Coordinates of C-alpha atoms in Angstrom, one line a residue:
X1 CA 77.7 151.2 173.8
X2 CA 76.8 149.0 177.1
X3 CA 73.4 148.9 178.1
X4 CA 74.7 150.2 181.5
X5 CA 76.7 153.0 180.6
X6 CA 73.6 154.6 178.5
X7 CA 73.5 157.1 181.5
X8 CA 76.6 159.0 180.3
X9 CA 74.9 160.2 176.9
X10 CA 74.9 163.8 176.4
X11 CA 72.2 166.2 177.9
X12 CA 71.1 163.2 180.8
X13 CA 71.4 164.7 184.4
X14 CA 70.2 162.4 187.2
X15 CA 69.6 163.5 190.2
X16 CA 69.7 161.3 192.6
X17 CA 66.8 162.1 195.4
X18 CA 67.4 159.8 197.7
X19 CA 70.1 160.1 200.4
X20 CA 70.5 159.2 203.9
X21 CA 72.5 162.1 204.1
X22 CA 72.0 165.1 201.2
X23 CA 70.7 165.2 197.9
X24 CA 72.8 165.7 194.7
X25 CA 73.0 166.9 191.3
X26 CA 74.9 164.5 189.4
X27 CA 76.4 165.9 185.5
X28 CA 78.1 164.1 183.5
X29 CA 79.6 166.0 180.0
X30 CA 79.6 164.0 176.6
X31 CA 83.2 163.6 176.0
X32 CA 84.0 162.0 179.4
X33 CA 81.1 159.9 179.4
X34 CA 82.1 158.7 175.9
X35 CA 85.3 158.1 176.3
X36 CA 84.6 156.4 179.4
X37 CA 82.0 153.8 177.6
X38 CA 84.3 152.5 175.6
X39 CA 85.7 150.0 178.6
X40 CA 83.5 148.7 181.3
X41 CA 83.4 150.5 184.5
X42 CA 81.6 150.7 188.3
X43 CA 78.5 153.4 188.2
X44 CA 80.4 155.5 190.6
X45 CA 83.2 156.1 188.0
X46 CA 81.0 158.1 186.0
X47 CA 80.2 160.8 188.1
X48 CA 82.1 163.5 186.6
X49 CA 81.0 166.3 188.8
X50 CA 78.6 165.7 191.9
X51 CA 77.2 169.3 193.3
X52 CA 76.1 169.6 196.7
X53 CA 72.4 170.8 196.7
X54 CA 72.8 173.9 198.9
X55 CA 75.2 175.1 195.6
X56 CA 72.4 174.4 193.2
X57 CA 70.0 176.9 191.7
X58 CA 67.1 175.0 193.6
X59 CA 63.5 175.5 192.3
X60 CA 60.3 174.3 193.8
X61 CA 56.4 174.1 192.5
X62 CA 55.8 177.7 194.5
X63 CA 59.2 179.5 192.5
X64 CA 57.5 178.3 188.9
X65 CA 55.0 180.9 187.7
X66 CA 52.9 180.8 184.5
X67 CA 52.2 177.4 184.0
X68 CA 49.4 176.4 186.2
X69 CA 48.3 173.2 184.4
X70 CA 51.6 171.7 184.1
X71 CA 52.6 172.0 187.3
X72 CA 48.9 171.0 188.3
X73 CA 49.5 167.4 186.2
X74 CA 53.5 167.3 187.5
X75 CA 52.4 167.6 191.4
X76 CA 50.4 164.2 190.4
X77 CA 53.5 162.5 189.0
X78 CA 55.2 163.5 192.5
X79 CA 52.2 162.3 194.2
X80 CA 52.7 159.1 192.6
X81 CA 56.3 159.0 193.7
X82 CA 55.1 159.9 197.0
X83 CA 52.4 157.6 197.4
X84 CA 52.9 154.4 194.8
X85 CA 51.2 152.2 197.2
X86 CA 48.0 154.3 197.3
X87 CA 47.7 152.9 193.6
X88 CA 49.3 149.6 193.5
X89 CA 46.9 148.8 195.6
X90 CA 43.9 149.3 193.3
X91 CA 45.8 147.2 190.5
X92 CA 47.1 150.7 188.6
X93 CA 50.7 151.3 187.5
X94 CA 53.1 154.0 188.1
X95 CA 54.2 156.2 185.4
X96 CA 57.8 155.7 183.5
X97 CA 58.4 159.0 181.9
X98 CA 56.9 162.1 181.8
X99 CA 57.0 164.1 178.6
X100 CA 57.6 168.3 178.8
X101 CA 56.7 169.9 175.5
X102 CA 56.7 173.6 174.6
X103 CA 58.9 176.1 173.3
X104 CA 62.2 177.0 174.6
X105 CA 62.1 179.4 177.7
X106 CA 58.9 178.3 178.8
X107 CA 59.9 176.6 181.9
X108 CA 60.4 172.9 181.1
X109 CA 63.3 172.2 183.3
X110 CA 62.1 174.6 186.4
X111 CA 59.6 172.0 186.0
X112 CA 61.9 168.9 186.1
X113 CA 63.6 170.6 189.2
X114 CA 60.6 171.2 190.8
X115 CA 59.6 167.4 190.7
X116 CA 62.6 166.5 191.7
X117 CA 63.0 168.7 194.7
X118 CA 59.4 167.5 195.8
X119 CA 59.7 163.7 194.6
X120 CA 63.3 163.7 197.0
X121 CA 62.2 161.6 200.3
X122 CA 60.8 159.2 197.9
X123 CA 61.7 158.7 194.5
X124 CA 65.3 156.9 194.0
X125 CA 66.0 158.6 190.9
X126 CA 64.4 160.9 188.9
X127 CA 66.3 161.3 185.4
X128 CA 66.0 164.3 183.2
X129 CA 67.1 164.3 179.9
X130 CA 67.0 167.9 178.4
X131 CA 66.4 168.3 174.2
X132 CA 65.9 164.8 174.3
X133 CA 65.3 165.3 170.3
X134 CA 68.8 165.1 170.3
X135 CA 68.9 161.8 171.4
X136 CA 65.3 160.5 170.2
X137 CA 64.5 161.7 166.7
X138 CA 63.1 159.5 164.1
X139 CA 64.8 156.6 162.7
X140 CA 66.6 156.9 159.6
X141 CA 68.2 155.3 157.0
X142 CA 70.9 158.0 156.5
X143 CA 74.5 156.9 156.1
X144 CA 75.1 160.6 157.6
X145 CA 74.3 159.8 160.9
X146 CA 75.0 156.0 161.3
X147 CA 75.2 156.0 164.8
X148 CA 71.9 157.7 165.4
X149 CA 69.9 154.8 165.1
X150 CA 71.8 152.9 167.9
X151 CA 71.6 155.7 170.4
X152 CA 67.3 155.5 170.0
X153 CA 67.3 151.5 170.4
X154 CA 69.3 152.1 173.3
X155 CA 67.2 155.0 174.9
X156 CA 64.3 152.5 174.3
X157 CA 65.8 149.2 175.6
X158 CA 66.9 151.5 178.9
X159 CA 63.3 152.7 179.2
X160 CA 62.0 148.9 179.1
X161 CA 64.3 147.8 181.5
X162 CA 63.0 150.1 184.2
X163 CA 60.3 148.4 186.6
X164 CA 56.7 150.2 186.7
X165 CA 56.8 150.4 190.2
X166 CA 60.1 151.1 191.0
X167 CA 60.3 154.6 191.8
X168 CA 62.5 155.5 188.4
X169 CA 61.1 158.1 186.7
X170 CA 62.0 159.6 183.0
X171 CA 61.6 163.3 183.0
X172 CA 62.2 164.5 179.0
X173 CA 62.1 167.7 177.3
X174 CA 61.8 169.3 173.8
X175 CA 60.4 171.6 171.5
X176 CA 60.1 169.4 168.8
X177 CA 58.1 167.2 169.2
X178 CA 57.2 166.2 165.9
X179 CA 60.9 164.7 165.3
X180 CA 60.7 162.5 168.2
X181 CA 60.4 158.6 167.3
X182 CA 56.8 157.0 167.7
X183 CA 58.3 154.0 169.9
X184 CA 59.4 156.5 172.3
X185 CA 56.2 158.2 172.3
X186 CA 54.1 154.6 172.8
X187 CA 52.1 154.5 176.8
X188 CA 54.9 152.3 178.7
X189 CA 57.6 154.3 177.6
X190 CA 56.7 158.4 178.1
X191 CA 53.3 157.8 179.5
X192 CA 52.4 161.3 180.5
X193 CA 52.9 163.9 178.2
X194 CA 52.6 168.0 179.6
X195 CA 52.3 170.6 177.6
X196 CA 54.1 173.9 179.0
X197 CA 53.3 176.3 176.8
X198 CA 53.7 180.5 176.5
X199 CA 52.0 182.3 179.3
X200 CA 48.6 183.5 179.3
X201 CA 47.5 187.0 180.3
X202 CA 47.7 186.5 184.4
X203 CA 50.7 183.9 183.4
X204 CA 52.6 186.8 182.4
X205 CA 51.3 188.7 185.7
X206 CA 52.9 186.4 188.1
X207 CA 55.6 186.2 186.4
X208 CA 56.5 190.0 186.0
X209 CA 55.9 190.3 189.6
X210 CA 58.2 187.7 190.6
X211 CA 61.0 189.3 188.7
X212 CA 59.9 192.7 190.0
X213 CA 60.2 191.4 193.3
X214 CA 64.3 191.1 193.0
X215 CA 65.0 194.8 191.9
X216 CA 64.3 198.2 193.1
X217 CA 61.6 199.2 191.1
X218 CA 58.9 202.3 191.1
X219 CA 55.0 201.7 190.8
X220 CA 54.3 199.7 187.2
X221 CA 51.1 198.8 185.6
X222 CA 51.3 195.2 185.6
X223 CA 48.1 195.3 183.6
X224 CA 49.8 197.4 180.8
X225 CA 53.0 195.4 180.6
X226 CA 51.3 191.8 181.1
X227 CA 49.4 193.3 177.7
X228 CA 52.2 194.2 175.8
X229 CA 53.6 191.2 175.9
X230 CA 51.6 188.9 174.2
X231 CA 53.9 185.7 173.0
X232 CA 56.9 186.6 175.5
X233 CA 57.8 183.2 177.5
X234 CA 58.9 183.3 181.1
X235 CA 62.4 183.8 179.8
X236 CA 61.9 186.6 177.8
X237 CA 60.2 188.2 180.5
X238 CA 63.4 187.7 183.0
X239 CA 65.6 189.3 179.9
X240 CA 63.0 192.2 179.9
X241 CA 63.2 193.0 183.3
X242 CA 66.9 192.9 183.3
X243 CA 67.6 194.7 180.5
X244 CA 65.3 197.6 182.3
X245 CA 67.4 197.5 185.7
X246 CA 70.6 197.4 183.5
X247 CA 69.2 200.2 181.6
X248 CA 68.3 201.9 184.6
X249 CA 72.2 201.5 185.9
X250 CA 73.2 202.6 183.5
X251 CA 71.1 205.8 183.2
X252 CA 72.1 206.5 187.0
X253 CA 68.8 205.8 188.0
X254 CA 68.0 205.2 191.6
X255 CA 64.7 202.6 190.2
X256 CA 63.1 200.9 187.6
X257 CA 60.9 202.7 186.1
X258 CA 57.8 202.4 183.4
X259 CA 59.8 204.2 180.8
X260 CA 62.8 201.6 181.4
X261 CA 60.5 198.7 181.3
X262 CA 58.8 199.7 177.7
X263 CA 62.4 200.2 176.5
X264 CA 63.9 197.2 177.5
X265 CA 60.1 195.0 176.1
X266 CA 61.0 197.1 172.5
X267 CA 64.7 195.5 172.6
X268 CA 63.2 192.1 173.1
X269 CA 60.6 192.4 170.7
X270 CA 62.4 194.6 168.2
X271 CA 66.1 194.3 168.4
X272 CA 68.7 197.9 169.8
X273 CA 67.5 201.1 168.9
X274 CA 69.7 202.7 166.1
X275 CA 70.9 205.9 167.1
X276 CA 72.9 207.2 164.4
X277 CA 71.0 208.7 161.3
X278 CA 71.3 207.2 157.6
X279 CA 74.0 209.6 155.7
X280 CA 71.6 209.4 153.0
X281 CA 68.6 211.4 153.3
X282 CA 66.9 209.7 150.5
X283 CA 67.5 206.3 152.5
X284 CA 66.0 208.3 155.8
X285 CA 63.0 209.3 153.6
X286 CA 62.1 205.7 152.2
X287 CA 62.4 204.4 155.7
X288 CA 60.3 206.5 157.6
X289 CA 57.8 206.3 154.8
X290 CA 58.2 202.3 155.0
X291 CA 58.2 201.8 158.8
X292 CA 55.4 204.3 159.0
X293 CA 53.0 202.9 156.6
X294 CA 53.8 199.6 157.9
X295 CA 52.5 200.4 161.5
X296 CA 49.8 202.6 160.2
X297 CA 48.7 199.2 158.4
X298 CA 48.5 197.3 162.0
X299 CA 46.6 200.2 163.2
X300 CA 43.8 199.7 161.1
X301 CA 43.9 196.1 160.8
X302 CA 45.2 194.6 164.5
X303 CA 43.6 194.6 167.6
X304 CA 45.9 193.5 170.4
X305 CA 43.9 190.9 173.0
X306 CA 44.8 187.8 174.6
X307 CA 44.8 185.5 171.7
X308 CA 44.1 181.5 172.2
X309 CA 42.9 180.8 168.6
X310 CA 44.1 182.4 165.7
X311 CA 41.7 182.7 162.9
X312 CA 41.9 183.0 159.1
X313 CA 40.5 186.8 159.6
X314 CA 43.8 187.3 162.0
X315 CA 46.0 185.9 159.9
X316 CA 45.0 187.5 157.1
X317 CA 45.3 190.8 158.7
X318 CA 48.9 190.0 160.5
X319 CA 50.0 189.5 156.3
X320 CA 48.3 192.4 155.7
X321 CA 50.4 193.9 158.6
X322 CA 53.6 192.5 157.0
X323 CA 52.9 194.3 153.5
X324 CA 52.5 197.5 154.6
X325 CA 56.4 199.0 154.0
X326 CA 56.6 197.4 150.5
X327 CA 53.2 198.6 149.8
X328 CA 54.3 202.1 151.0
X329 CA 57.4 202.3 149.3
X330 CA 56.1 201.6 145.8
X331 CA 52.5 204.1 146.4
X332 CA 55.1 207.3 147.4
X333 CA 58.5 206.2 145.5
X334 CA 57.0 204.1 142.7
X335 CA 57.7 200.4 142.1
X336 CA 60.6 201.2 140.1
X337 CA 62.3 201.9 143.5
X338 CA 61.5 199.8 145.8
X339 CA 64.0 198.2 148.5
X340 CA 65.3 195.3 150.3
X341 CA 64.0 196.6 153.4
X342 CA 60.7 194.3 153.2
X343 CA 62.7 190.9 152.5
X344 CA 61.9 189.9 156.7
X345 CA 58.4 191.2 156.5
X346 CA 57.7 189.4 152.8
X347 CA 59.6 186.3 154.8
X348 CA 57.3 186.1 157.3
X349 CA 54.0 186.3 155.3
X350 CA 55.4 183.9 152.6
X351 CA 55.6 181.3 155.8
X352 CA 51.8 182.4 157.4
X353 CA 50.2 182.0 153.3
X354 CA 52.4 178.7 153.5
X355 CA 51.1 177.2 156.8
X356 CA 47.6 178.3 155.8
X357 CA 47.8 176.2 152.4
X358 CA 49.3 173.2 153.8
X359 CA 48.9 173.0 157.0
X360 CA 45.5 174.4 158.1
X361 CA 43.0 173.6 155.5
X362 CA 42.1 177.7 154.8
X363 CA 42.6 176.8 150.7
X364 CA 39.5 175.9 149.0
X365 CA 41.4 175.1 145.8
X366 CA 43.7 172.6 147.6
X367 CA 40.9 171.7 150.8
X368 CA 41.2 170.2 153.9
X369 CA 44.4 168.6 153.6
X370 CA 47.7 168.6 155.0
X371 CA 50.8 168.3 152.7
X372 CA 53.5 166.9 154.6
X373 CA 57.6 166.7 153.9
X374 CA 58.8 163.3 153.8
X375 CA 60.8 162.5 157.1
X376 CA 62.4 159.4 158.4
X377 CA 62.5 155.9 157.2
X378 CA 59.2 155.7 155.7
X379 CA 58.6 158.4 152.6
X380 CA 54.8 159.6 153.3
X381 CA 52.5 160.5 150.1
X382 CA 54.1 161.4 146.8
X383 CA 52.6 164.6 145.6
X384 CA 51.1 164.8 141.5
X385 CA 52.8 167.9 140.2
X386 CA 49.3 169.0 139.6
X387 CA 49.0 169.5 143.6
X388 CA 52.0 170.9 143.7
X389 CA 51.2 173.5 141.6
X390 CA 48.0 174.0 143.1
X391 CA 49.6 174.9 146.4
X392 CA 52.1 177.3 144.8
X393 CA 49.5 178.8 142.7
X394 CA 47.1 179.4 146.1
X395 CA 50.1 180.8 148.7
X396 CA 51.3 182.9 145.1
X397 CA 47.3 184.1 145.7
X398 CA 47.2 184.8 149.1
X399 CA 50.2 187.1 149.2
X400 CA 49.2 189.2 146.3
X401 CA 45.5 189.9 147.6
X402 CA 47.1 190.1 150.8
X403 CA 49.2 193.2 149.1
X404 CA 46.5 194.9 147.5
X405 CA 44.7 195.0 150.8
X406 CA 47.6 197.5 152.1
X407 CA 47.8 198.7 149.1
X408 CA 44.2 199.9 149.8
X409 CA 44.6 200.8 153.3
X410 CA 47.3 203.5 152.5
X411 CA 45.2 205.0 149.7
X412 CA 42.7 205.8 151.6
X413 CA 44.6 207.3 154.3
X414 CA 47.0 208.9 152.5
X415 CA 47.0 212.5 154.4
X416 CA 47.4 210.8 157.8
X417 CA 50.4 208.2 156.7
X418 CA 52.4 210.9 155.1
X419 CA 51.3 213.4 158.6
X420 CA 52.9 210.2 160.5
X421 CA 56.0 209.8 158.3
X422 CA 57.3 213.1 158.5
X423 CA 56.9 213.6 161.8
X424 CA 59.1 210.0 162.3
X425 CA 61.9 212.0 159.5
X426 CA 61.7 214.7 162.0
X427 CA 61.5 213.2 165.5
X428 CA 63.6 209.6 164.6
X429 CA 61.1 208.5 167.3
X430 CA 57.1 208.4 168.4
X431 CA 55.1 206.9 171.1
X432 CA 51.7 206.3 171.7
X433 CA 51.2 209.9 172.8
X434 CA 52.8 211.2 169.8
X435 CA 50.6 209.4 167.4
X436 CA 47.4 210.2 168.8
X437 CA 48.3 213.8 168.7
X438 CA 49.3 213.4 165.6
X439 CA 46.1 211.9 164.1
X440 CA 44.0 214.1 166.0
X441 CA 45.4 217.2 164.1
X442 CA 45.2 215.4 160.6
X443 CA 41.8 214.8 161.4

């Protein structure tokens, strides 16, 4: 592929900010840019679709809520776009790229929109190239994927051929950042690098009221539902509130309300609420016993708050969490019948005792190591099988003590589980409200 038509790869959207008369959004699709490459051609040919910016979804700094400290270091890559000669002149170079990393729905490319929308009266081209992963992972020697090392040389000859000063910026995005290829990482290349991660506490805030603002909604506690959702990205939070006003629609509602709002947060959290009832009142009764116990278990062993470290305690007690509905079912039904219904719950502890072992250093036996899968061209430390078996052996450890614990818990509150349990076989659903009766009268 020509050096000059490396702008037609997949997932690369320029945006061309500079125009003596309007601004546009230039996309180009894989196949057409591919098929294209294959002869030489003018730039102008592969414009597949130009979109006029009054059409476009437009986003500025002030529309991007959540992320205070990534837009804080973006609006100083605009201001060097802005501005170049306020630091060429004391000898200091411009940025080339600019590096977004964070989960998906976080707000990565509001953010590239945003610079671009600011950086338009000076910056000739700002270039954003969305799940760059896809174009930049490691180097391999794979025969699967032959082509894979020509499309990163490429990336990183294009990147070197761009001038420091020339007002051509590099705008990339991902959520794996760990597959990316070191050269492409290197200062020179992506020399800023912003981390846009899940909203904090008053994140969540702004960014529930700026959703609120676009529906008819009654008075909410933005304090209450900024708390119960803990972990939700700006994303999830716009599928929450829509869910509630479609909810709401549906319900013939004339508002939103609080009630529509904690429904439509359970869906995103939890999945559709099943309405019909198992044929199979044995099933029903291991269920409720399971679910039951299970949240009785994070009762007693969570405490919901704003969380920016996690530690060993925590994720001791989120396993502990996890165990609860196999721990139940085998304490009421015995272990001869126990179910499938804990395989996601054992699935996610197995991965927390696994991270903990060999990624985090919380193993004594195995110490402050990290034991890393082999990726790329060059194979990292061969394991002795004796280490190997030593981390088995330790996340083996963790999970069973992690069982007992539950075990434990639901012994010694045996009267209020099965108080809790029958009233879920009877009801199908609780709230808060409901509980707290409920353990005041078993008490």
């Amino acid at each position: 592929m020509l050096g000059s038509h490396f702008l037609q790869l997949e997932n690369v959207h320029v945006s061309r900010v500079k125009n003596k008369n309007k601004s546009h959004l230039i996309e180009m699709t894989f196949s057409n840019a591919l098929a294209q490459s294959m002869a030489p051609i003018k730039y102008s040919r592969i414009l597949q679709t130009i979109i006029p910016q009054h059409q476009l979804n437009t986003r500025n700094f002030e529309d991007v809520k959540g992320c205070d400290e990534a837009k804080q270091e973006l609006k100083e890559v605009v201001e060097f776009l802005k501005n170049p000669e306020k630091f060429s002149n004391l000898g200091g170079k411009l940025p080339k790229g600019v590096l977004l990393v964070g989960p998906p729905g976080t707000g990565k490319t509001l953010l590239a929109r945003a610079v671009a929308e600011a950086a338009k009266q000076r910056a000739p081209c700002v270039i954003f190239i969305d799940e760059i992963d896809s174009v930049g992972a490691k180097r391999t020697n794979s025969v699967l994927h032959p082509y894979a090392n020509q499309t990163i040389n490429q990336l990183l000859s294009e990147m070197d051929g761009f001038h420091q000063n020339a007002g051509v910026i590099v705008l990339g995005a991902t959520n794996r950042r760990d597959d990316l290829d070191q050269a492409l990482l290197r200062p020179g290349r992506f020399d800023v690098e912003v981390v846009v991660s899940t909203p904090d506490f008053s994140g969540r805030k702004e960014i529930i009221t700026l959703y609120l603002s676009k529906i008819l909604h009654d008075e909410i506690d933005l304090d209450i539902l900024a708390r119960g959702t803990s972990g939700f990205t700006g994303a999830d939070l716009e599928n929450m509130i829509n869910q509630a006003a479609l909810r709401a629609a549906i319900d013939g509602a004339e508002t939103v309300t609080m009630k529509h709002l904690e429904t439509a947060r359970d869906k995103v959290l939890m999945g559709p609420e099943r309405k019909a009832r198992l044929p199979d009142e044995e099933a029903n009764l291991i269920t409720a016993y399971h679910e039951e116990d299970l949240h009785w278990v994070i009762l007693l062993t969570y405490r919901r708050k704003e969380r920016y470290h996690v530690t060993k305690q925590q994720l001791l007690a989120m396993m502990d969490t996890m165990m609860g509905g196999r721990a139940a079912e085998e304490l009421i039904f015995g272990a001869d019948k126990i179910t499938s219904g804990a395989s996601s719950d054992l699935k996610q502890a197995t991965s927390i005792a696994t991270h903990m072992v060999k990624d985090w250093g919380m193993s004594e036996k195995v110490g402050l190591r990290t034991i890393e899968v082999s990726k790329g061209m060059f194979p990292s430390e061969t394991l002795g099988p004796n280490t190997v078996e030593a981390v088995d052996a330790e996340i083996k450890r963790i999970l069973n003590d992690s069982y007992e614990r539950a075990k434990a818990i639901l012994r010694k509150h045996a009267k209020e589980h099965k108080a809790l349990a029958e009233a879920l076989l009877k009801y199908e659903t609780l709230d808060a409200e409901d509980i707290k009766a409920i353990m005041k009268e078993t008490q």
